[in-house]
CSV table of C-alpha atoms in Angstrom, one decimal:
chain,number,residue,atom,x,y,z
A,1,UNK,CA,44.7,-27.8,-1.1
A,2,UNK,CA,43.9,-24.9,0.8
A,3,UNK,CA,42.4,-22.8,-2.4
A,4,UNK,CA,40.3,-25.8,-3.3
A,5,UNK,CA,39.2,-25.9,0.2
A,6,UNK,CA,38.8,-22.3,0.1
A,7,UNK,CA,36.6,-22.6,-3.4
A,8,UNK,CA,34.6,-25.1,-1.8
A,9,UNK,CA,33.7,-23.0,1.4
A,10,UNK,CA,32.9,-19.9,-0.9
A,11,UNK,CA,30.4,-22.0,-3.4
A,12,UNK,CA,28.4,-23.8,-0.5
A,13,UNK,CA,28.4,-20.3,1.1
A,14,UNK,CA,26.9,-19.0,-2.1
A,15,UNK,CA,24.3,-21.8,-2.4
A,16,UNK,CA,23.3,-21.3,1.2
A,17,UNK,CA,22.5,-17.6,0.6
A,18,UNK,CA,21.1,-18.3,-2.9
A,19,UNK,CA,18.5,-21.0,-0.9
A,20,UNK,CA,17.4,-18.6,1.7
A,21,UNK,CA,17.0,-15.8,-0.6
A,22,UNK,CA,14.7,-18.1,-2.6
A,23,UNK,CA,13.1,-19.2,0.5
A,24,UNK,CA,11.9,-15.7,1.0
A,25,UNK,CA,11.2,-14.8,-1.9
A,26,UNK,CA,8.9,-18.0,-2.0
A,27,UNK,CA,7.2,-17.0,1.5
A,28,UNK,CA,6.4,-13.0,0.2
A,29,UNK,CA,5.1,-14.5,-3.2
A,30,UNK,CA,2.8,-16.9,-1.3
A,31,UNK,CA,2.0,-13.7,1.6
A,32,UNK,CA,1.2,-11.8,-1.6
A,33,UNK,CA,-0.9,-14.6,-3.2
A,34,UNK,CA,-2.8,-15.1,0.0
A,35,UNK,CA,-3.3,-11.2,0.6
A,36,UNK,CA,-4.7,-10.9,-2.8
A,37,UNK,CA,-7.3,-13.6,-2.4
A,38,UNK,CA,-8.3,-12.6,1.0
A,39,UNK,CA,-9.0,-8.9,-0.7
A,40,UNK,CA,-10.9,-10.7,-3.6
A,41,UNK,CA,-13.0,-12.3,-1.3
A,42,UNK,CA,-13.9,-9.3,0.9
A,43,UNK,CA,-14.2,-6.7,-2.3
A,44,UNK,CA,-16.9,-9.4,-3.1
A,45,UNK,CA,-18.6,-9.7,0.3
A,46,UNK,CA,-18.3,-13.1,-0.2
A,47,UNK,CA,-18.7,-14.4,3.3
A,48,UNK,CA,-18.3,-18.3,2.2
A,49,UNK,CA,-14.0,-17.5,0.4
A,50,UNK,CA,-13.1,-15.6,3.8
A,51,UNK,CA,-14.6,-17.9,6.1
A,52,UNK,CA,-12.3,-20.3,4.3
A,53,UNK,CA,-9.3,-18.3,4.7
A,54,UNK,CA,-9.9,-18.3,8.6
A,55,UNK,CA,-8.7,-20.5,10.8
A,56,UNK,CA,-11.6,-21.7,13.5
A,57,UNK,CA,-11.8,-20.8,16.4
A,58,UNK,CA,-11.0,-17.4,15.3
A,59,UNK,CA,-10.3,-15.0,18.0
A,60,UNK,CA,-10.7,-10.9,18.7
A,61,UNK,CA,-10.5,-8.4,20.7
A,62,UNK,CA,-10.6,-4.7,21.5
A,63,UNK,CA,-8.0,-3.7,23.9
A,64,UNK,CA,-9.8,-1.4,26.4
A,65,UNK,CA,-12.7,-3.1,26.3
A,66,UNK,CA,-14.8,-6.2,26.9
A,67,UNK,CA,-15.6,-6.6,23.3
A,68,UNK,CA,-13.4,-9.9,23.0
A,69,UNK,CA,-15.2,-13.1,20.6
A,70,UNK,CA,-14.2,-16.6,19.9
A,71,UNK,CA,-16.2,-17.6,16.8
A,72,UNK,CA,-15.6,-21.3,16.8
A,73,UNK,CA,-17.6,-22.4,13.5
A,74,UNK,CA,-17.4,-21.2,10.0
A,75,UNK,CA,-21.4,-20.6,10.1
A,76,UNK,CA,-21.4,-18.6,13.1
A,77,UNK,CA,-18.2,-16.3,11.3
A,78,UNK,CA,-20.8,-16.2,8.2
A,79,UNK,CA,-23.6,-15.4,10.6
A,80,UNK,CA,-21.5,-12.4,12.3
A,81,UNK,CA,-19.8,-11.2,8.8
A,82,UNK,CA,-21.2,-8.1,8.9
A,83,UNK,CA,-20.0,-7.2,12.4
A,84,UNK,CA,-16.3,-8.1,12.2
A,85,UNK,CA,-16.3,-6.4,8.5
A,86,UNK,CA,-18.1,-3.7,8.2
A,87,UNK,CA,-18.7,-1.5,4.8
A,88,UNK,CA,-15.5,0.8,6.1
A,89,UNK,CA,-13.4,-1.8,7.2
A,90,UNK,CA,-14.3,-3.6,3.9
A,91,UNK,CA,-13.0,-0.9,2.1
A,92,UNK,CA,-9.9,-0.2,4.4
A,93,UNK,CA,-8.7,-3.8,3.7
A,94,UNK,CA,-9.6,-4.2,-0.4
A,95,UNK,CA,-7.3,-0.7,-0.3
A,96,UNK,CA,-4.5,-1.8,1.8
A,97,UNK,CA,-0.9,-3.4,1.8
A,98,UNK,CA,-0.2,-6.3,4.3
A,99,UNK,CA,3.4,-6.2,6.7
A,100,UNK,CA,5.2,-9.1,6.4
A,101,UNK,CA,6.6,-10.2,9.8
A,102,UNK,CA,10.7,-10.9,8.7
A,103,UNK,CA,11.6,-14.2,8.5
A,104,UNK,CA,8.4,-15.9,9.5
A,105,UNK,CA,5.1,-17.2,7.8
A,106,UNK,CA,3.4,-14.9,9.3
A,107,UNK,CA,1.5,-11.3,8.2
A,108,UNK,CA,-0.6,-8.1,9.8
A,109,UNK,CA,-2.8,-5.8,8.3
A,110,UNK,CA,-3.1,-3.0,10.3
A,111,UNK,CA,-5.6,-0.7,9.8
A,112,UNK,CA,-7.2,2.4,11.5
A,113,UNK,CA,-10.6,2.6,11.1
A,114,UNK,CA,-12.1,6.1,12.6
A,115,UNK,CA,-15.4,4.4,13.4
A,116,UNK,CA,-13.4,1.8,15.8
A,117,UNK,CA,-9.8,2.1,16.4
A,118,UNK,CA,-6.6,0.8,14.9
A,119,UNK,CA,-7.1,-3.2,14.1
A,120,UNK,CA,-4.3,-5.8,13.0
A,121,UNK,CA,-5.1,-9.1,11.6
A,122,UNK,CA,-2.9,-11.7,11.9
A,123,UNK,CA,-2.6,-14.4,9.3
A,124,UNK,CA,-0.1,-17.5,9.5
A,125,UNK,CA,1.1,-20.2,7.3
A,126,UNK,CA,-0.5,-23.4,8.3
A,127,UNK,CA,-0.5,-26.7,6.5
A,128,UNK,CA,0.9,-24.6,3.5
A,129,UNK,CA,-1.6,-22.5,3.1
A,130,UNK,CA,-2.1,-18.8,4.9
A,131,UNK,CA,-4.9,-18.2,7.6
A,132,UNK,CA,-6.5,-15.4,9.2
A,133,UNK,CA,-5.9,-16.8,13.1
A,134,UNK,CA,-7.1,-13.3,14.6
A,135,UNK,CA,-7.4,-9.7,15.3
A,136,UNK,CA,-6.5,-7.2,17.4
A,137,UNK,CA,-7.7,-3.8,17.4
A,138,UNK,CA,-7.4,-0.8,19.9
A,139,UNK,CA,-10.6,1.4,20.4
């Protein structure tokens, strides 16, 4: 009795592993996915694909400085486009390889752009789908 039990133990063990391997392997694939688009849509300037990808209000700041913003609306982040992604920074990201944050559905960028400081933007995993819910940068 106590091998069977034993056998038992050792299968649900391997299951339970095998599920939370899959389950990461499911949230980088997705991280990935979402990465990708969000470097489509920037490589493209296409103001309208990010502003999707963002969830509003979307919130910055510089550490160090006053140059905090809370851009409520989807048309005022398409208004201001050009200001929170510059040419540079545009570049920067449509080069660059997003840090997952372990065991969470969540992700930074972190970038160092020598016009402006280091910046990371957070994205998050919100009603199944990934969204950029800020940045932070350090000028």
């Amino acid at each position: 009795m106590k091998k069977f039990n034993l056998s038992i133990l050792a299968a649900m063990l391997v299951f339970v592993f095998s599920v939370m391997d899959l389950s990461a392997q499911t949230r980088k694939s997705e991280q990935t996915k979402a990465w990708k688009q969000f470097q489509t849509a920037i490589a493209r300037s296409d103001k309208t694909a990010v502003a999707v990808m963002i969830k509003f209000p979307f919130e910055a700041s510089i550490v160090g400085s006053n140059l905090d913003y809370k851009i409520e609306m989807k048309a005022d982040f398409i208004k201001n486009y050009a200001l929170i992604f510059t040419k540079n920074r545009r570049e920067i990201i449509v080069r660059g390889k997003y840090e997952p944050i372990a065991d969470e559905d969540e992700f930074n960028f972190e970038m160092n752009d020598d016009s402006s400081g280091t910046h990371v933007f957070r994205f998050r995993k919100i009603g199944g789908a990934y969204y950029l819910v800020g940045t932070i940068g350090v000028g």
